[in-house]
mmCIF file of C-alpha atoms and ligand atoms in Angstrom:
data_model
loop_
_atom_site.group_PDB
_atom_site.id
_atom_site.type_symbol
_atom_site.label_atom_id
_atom_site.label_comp_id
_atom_site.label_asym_id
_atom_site.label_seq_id
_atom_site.Cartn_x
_atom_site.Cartn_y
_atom_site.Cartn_z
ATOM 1 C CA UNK A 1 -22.860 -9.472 1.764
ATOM 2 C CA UNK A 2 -23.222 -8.284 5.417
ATOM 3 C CA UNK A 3 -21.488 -5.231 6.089
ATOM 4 C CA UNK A 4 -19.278 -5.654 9.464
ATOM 5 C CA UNK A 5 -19.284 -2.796 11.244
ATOM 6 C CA UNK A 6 -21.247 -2.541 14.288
ATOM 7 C CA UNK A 7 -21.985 -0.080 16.431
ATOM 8 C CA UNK A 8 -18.433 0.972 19.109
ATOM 9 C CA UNK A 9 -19.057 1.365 22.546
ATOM 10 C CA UNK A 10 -19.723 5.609 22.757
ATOM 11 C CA UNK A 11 -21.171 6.220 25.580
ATOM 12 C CA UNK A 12 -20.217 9.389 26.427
ATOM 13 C CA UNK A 13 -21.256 9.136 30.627
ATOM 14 C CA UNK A 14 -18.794 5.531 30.359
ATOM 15 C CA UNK A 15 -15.807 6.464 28.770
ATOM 16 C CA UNK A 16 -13.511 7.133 31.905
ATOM 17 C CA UNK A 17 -14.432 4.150 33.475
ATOM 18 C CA UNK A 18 -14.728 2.185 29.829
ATOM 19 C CA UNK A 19 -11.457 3.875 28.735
ATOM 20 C CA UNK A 20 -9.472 2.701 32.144
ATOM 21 C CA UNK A 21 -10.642 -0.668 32.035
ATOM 22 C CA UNK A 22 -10.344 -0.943 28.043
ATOM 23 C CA UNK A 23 -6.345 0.373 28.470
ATOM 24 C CA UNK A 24 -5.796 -2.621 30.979
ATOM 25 C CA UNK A 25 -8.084 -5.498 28.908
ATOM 26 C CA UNK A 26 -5.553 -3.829 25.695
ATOM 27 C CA UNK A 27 -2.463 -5.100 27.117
ATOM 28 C CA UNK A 28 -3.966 -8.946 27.412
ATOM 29 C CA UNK A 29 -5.788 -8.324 23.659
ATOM 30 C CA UNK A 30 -2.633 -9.120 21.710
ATOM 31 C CA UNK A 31 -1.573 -12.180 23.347
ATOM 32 C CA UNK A 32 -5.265 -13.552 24.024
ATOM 33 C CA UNK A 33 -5.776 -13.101 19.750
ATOM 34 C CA UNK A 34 -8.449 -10.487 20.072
ATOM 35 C CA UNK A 35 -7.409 -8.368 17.678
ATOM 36 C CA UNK A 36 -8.912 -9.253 13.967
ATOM 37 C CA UNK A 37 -8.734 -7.700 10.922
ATOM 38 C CA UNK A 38 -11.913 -6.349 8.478
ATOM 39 C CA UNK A 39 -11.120 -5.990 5.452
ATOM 40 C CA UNK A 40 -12.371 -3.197 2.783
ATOM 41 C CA UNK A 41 -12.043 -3.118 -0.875
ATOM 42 C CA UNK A 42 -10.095 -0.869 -3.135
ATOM 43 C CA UNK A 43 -11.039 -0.840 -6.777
ATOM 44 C CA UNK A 44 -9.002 0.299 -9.680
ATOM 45 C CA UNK A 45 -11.142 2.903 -11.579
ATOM 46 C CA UNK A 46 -9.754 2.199 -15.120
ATOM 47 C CA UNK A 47 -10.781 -1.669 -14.847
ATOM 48 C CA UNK A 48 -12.740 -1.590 -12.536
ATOM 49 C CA UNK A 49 -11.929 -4.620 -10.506
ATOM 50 C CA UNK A 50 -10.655 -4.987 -6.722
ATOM 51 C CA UNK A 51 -7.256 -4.549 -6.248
ATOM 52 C CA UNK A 52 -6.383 -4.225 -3.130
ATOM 53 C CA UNK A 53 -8.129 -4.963 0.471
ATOM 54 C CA UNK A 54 -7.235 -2.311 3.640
ATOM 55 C CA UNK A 55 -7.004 -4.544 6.907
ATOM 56 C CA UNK A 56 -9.176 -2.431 9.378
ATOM 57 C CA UNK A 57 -8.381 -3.480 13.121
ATOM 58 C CA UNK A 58 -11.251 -4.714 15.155
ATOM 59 C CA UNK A 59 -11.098 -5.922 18.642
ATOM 60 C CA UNK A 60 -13.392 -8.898 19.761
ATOM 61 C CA UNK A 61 -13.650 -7.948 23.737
ATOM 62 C CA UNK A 62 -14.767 -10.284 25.280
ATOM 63 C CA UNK A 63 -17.225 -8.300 27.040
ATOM 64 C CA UNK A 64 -17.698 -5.192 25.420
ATOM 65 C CA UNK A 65 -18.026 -7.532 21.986
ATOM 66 C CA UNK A 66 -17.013 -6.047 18.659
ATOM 67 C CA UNK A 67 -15.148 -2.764 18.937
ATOM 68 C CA UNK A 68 -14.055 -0.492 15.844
ATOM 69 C CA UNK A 69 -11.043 1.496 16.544
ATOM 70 C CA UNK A 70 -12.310 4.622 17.618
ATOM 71 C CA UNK A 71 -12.906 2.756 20.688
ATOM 72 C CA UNK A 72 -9.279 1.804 21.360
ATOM 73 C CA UNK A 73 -6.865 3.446 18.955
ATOM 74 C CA UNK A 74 -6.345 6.551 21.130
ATOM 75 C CA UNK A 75 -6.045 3.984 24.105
ATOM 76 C CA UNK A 76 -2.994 2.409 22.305
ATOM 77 C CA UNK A 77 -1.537 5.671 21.344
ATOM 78 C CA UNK A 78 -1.540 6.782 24.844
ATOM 79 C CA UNK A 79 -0.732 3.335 26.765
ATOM 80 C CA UNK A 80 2.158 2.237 24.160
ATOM 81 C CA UNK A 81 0.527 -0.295 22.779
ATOM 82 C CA UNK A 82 0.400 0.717 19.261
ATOM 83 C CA UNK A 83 3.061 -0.776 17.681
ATOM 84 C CA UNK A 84 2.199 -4.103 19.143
ATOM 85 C CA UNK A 85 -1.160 -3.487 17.537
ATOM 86 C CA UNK A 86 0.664 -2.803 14.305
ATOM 87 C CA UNK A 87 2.378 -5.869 14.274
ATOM 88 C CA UNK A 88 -0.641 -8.055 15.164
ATOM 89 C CA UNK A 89 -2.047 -6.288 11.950
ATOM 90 C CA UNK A 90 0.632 -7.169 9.430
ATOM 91 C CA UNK A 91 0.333 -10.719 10.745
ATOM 92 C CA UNK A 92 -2.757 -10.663 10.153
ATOM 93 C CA UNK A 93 -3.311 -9.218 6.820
ATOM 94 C CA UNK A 94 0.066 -10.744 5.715
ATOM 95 C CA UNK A 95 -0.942 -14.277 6.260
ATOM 96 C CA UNK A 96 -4.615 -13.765 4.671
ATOM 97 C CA UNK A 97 -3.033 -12.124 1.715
ATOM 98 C CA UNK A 98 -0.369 -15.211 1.236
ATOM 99 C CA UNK A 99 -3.434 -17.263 1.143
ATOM 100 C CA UNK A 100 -5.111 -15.621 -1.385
ATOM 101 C CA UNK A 101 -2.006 -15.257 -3.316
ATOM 102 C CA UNK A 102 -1.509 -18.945 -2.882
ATOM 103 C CA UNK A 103 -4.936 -19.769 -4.559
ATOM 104 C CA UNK A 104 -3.800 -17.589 -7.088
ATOM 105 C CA UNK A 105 -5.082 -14.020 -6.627
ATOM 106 C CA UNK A 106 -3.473 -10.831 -7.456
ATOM 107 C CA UNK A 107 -4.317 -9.257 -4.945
ATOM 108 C CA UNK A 108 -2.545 -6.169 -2.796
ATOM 109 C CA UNK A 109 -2.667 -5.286 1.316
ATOM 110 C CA UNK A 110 -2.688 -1.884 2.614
ATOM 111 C CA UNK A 111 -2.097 -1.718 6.714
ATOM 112 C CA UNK A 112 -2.730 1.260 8.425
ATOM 113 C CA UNK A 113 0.315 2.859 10.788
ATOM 114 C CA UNK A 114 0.429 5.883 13.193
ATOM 115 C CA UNK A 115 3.179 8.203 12.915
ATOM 116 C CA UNK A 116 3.801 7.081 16.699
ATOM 117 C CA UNK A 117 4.977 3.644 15.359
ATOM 118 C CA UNK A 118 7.423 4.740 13.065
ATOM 119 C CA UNK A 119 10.156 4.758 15.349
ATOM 120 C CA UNK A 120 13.452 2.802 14.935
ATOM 121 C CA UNK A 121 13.202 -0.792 13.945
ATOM 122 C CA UNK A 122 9.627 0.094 12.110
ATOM 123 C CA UNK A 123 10.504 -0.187 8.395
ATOM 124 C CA UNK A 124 13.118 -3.065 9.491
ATOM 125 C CA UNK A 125 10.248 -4.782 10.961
ATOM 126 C CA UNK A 126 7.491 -4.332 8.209
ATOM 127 C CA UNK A 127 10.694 -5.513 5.490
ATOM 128 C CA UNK A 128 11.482 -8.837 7.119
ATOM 129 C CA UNK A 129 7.786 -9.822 7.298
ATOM 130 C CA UNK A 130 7.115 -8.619 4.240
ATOM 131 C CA UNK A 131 10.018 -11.194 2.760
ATOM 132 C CA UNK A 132 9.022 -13.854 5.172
ATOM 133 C CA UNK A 133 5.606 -13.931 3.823
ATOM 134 C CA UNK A 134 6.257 -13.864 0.130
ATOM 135 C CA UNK A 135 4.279 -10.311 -0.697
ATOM 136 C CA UNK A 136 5.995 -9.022 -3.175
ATOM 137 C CA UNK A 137 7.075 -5.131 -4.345
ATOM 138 C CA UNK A 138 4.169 -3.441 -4.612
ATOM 139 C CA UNK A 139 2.134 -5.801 -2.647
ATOM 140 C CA UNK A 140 2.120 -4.093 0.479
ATOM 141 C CA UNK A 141 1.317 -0.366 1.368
ATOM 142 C CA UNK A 142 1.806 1.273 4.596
ATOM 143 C CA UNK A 143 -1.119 3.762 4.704
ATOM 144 C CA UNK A 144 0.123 6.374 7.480
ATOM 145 C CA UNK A 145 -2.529 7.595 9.061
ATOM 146 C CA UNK A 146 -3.665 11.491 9.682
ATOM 147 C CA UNK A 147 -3.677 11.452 13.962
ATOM 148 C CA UNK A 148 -1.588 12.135 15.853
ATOM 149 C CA UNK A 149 -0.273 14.752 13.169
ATOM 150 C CA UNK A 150 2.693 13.469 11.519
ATOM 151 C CA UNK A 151 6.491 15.127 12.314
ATOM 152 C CA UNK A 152 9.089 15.136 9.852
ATOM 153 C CA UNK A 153 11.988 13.677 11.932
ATOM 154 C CA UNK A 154 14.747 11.638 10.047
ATOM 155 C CA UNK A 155 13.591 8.878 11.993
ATOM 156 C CA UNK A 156 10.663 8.809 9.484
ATOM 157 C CA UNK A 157 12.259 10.179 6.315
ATOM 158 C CA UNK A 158 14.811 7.312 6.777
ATOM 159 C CA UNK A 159 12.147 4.594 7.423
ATOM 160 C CA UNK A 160 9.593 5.738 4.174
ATOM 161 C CA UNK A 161 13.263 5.522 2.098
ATOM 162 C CA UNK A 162 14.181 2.199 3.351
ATOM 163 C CA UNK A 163 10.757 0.905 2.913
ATOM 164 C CA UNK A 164 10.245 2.441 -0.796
ATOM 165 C CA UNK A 165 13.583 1.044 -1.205
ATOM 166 C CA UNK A 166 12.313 -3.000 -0.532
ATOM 167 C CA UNK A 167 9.639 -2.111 -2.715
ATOM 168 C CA UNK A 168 6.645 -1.389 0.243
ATOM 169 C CA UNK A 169 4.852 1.583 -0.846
ATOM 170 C CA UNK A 170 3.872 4.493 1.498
ATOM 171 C CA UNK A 171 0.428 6.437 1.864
ATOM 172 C CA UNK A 172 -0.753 9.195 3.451
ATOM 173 C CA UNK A 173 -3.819 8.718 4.584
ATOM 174 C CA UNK A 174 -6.838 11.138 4.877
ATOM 175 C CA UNK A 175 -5.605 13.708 3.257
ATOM 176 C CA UNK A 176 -7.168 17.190 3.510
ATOM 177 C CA UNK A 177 -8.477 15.890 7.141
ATOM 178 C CA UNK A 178 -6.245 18.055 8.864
ATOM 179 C CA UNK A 179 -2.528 19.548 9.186
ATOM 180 C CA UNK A 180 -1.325 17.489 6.488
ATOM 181 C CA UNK A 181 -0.096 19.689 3.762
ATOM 182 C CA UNK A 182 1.058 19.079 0.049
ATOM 183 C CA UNK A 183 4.385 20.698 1.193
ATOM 184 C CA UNK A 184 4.673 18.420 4.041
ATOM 185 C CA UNK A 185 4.063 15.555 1.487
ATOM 186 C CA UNK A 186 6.739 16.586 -0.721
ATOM 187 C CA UNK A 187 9.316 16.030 1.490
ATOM 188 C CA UNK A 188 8.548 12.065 1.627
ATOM 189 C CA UNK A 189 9.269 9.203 -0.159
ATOM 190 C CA UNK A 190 5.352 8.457 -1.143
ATOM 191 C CA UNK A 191 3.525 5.877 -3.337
ATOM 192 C CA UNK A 192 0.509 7.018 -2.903
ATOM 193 C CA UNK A 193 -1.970 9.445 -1.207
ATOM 194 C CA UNK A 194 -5.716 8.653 -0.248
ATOM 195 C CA UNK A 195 -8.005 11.917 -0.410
ATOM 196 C CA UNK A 196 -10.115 11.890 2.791
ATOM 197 C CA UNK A 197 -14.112 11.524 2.395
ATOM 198 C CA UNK A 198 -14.381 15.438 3.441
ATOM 199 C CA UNK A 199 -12.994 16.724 0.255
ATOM 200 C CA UNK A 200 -14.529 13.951 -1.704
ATOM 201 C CA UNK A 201 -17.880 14.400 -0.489
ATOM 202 C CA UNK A 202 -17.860 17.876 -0.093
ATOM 203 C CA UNK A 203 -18.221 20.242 -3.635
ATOM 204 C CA UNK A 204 -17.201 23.256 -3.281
ATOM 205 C CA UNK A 205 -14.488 25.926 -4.967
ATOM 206 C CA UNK A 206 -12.235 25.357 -1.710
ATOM 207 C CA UNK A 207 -12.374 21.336 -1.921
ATOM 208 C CA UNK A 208 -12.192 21.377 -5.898
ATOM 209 C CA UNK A 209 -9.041 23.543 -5.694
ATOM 210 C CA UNK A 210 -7.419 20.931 -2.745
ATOM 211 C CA UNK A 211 -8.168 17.966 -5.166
ATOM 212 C CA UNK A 212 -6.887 19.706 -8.052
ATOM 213 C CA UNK A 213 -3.334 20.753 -6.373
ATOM 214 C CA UNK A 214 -3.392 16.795 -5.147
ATOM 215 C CA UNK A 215 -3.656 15.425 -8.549
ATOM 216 C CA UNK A 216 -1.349 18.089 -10.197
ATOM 217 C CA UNK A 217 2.122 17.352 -7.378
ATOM 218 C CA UNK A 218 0.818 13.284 -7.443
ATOM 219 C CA UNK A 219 1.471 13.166 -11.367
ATOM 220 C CA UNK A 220 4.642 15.155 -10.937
ATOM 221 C CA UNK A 221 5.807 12.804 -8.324
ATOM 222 C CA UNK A 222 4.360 9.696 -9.314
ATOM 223 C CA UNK A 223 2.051 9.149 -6.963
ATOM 224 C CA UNK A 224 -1.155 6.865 -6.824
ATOM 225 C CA UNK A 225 -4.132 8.879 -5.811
ATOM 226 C CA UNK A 226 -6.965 6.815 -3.702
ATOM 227 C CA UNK A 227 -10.378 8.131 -2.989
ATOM 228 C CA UNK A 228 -11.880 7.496 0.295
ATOM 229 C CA UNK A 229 -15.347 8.115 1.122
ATOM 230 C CA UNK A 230 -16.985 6.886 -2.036
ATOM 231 C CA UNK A 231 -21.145 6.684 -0.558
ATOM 232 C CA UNK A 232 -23.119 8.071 -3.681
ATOM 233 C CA UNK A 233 -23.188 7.623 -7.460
ATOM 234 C CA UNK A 234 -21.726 11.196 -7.636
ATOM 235 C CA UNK A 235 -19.073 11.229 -5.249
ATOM 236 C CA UNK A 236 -17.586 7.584 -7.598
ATOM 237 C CA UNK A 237 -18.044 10.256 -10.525
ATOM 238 C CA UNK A 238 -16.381 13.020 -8.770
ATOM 239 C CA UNK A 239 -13.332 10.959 -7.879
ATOM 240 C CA UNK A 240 -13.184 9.769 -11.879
ATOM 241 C CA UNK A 241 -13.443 13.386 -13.126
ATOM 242 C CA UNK A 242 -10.468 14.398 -11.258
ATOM 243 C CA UNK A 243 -8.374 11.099 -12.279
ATOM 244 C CA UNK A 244 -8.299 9.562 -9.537
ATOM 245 C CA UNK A 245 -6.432 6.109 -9.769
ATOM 246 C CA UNK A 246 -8.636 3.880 -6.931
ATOM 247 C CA UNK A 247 -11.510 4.445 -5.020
ATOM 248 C CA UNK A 248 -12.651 2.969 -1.902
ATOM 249 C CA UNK A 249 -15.952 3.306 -0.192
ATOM 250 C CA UNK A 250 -19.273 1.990 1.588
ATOM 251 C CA UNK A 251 -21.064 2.143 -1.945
ATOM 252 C CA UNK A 252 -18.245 0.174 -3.277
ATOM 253 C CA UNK A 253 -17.551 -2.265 -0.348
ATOM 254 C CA UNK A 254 -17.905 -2.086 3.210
ATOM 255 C CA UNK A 255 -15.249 -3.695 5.608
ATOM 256 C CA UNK A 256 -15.541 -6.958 5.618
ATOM 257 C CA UNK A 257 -14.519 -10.531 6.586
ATOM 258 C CA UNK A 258 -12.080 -12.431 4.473
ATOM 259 C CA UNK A 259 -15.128 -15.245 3.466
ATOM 260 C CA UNK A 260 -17.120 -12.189 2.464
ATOM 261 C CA UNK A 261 -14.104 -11.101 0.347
ATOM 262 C CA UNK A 262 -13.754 -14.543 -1.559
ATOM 263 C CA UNK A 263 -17.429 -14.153 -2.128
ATOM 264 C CA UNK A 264 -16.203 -10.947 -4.026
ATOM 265 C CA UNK A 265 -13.596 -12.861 -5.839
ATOM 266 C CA UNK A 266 -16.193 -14.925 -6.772
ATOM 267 C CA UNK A 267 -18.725 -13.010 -8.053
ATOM 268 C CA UNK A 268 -15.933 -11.670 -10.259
ATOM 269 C CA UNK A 269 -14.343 -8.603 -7.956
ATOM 270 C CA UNK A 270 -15.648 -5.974 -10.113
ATOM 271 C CA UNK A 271 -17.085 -2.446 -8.695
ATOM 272 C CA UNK A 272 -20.893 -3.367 -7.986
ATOM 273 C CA UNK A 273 -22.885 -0.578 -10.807
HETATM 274 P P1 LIG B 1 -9.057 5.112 7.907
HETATM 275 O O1 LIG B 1 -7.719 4.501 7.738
HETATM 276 O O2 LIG B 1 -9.318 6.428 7.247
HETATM 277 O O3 LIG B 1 -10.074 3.997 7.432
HETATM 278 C C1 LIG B 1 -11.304 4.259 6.860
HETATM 279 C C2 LIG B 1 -12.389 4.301 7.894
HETATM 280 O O4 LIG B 1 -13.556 4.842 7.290
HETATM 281 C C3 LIG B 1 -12.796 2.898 8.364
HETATM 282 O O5 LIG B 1 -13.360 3.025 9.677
HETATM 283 C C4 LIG B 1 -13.896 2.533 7.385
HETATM 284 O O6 LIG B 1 -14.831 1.614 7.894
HETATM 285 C C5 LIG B 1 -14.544 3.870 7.185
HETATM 286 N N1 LIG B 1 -15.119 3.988 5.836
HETATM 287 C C6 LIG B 1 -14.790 3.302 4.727
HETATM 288 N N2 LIG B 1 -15.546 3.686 3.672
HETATM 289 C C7 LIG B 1 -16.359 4.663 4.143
HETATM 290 C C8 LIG B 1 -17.394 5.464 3.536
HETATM 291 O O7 LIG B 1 -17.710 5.349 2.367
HETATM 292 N N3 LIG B 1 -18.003 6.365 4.358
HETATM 293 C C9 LIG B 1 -17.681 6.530 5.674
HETATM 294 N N4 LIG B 1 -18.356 7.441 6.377
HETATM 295 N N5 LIG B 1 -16.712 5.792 6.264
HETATM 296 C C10 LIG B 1 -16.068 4.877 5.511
HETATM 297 P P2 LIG B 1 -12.794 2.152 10.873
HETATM 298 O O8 LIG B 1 -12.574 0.745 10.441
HETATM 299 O O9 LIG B 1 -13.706 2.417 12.037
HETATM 300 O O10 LIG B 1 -11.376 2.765 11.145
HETATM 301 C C11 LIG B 1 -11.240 4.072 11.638
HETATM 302 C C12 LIG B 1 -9.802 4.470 11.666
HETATM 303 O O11 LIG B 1 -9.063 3.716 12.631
HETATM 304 C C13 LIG B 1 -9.073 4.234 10.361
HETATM 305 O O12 LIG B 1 -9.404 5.291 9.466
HETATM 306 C C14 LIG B 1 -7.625 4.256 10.818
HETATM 307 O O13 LIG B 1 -7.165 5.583 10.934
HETATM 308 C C15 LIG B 1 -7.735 3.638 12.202
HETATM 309 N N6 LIG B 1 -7.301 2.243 12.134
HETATM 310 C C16 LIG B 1 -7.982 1.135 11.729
HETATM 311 N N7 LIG B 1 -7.210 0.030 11.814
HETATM 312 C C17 LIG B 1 -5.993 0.447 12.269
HETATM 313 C C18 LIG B 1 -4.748 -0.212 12.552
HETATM 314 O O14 LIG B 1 -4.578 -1.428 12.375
HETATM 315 N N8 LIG B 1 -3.719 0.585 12.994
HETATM 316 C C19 LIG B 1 -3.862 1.945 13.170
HETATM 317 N N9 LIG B 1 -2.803 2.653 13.607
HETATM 318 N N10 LIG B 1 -5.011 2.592 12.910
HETATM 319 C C20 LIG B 1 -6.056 1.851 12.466
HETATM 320 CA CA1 LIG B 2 -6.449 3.918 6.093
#
């Protein structure tokens, strides 16, 4: 199984001139059908088997060929683009999970959102495809990711209750990345939160301790607990000692194309030890 994640354009004496050119080239990306979605495994660590897949944007330039996001993301922050991209992503990932559901697999999306695009019309959006497509509750989360920082404004409170309400779970992604606090996170309506690689793959009495509080509010609320990051042998045992409900990670699966994920299904979808 070839792992698809190649190399993103980084050069650091470019990225003006890349980063100009790239905003204008984003604009046409959408409508041309540039954008495609990766997709990476999630396992449940109690059965062990794949549960969900986590569309990961990818943008096939036509010059530039494959980019990953940190090539363009920041570019669609900035130009406006981003909830365009977000839409192009739930189409995507919506119509590839359909198809799998159609052939008869159980299996769950998770799109990734910046707190820029939750804005009015977001959750009504991301509800009417959802029905359109036939996901159902549970099917689909909305993993919100850690940059730009994310701002409590009712805007947002409203649009994680109105999606919890239609049965679309919310995550917070990356969390202990950055400003994201647990007393930040108890003031939304969560499913789930996904502990960022750092404090997976990092022991130490501070990291322990940030894990530990994590797991201790996500039983009290409910919440499903995701680790990211999973490389090594010991950080899959780490995230199991501390109860953590899925895991996710290059040892486990990297990103990868939809054929590559029936090849998954096929060989029986169950973590790879
Ligand atoms: P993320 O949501 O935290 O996604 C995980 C990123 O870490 C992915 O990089 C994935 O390839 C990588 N990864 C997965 N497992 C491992 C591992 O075991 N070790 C390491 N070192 N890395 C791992 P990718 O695909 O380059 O995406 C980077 C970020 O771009 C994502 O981070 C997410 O924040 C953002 N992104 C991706 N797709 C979208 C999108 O459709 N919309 C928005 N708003 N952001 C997106
Ligand atoms: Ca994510």
């Amino acid at each position: 199984m070839s792992p698809v994640d190649p190399a993103s354009v980084r050069d650091d004496a470019g990225q003006v001139t890349l980063g100009s050119t790239l905003s204008r080239d984003l604009r046409e990306a959408v409508p041309r059908g540039e954008l495609t979605a990766v997709y990476q495994p999630q396992f449940d660590l109690a059965t062990g088997t794949v549960v969900s897949v986590e569309a990961l944007c990818r943008w096939d330039h036509p010059r530039h060929g494959l980019l990953r996001p940190d090539a363009f993301i920041e570019i669609a922050e900035r130009e406006g683009l981003i909830a365009e991209l977000g839409k192009a992503m739930l189409e995507l990932g919506g119509r590839q999970i359909q198809r799998w559901r159609r052939q008869g697999r159980e299996i769950e999306l998770a799109i990734n959102a910046s707190p820029t695009e939750i804005v009015d019309g977001f959750a009504a959006h991301v509800i009417e495809r959802v029905a359109a497509l036939g996901i159902p509750r549970g099917g689909l989360t909305v993993e919100i990711t850690e940059s730009p920082p994310l701002t409590v404004l009712p805007v947002v409170l409203e649009a994680l209750h109105a999606l919890d309400a239609s049965g679309v779970d919310v995550s917070i992604d990356d969390f202990g990345s950055g400003s994201t606090s647990l007393a930040l996170l108890d003031q939304l309506t969560l499913s789930e939160v996904k502990i960022d690689r750092s404090l997976i793959q990092h022991e130490s009495n501070s990291t322990n301790s940030q894990i530990e509080a994590c797991m201790e509010l996500a039983a009290e609320r409910g919440w499903r607990v995701v680790a990211e990051g999973i490389e090594t042998p010991e950080h899959l045992e780490r995230a199991r000692r501390f109860g953590c409900h899925r895991a996710q990670g290059y040892l486990l699966g990297m990103p990868m194309t939809a054929d590559e994920i029936d090849a998954l299904f096929a060989e029986g979808g169950q973590i790879p030890l």
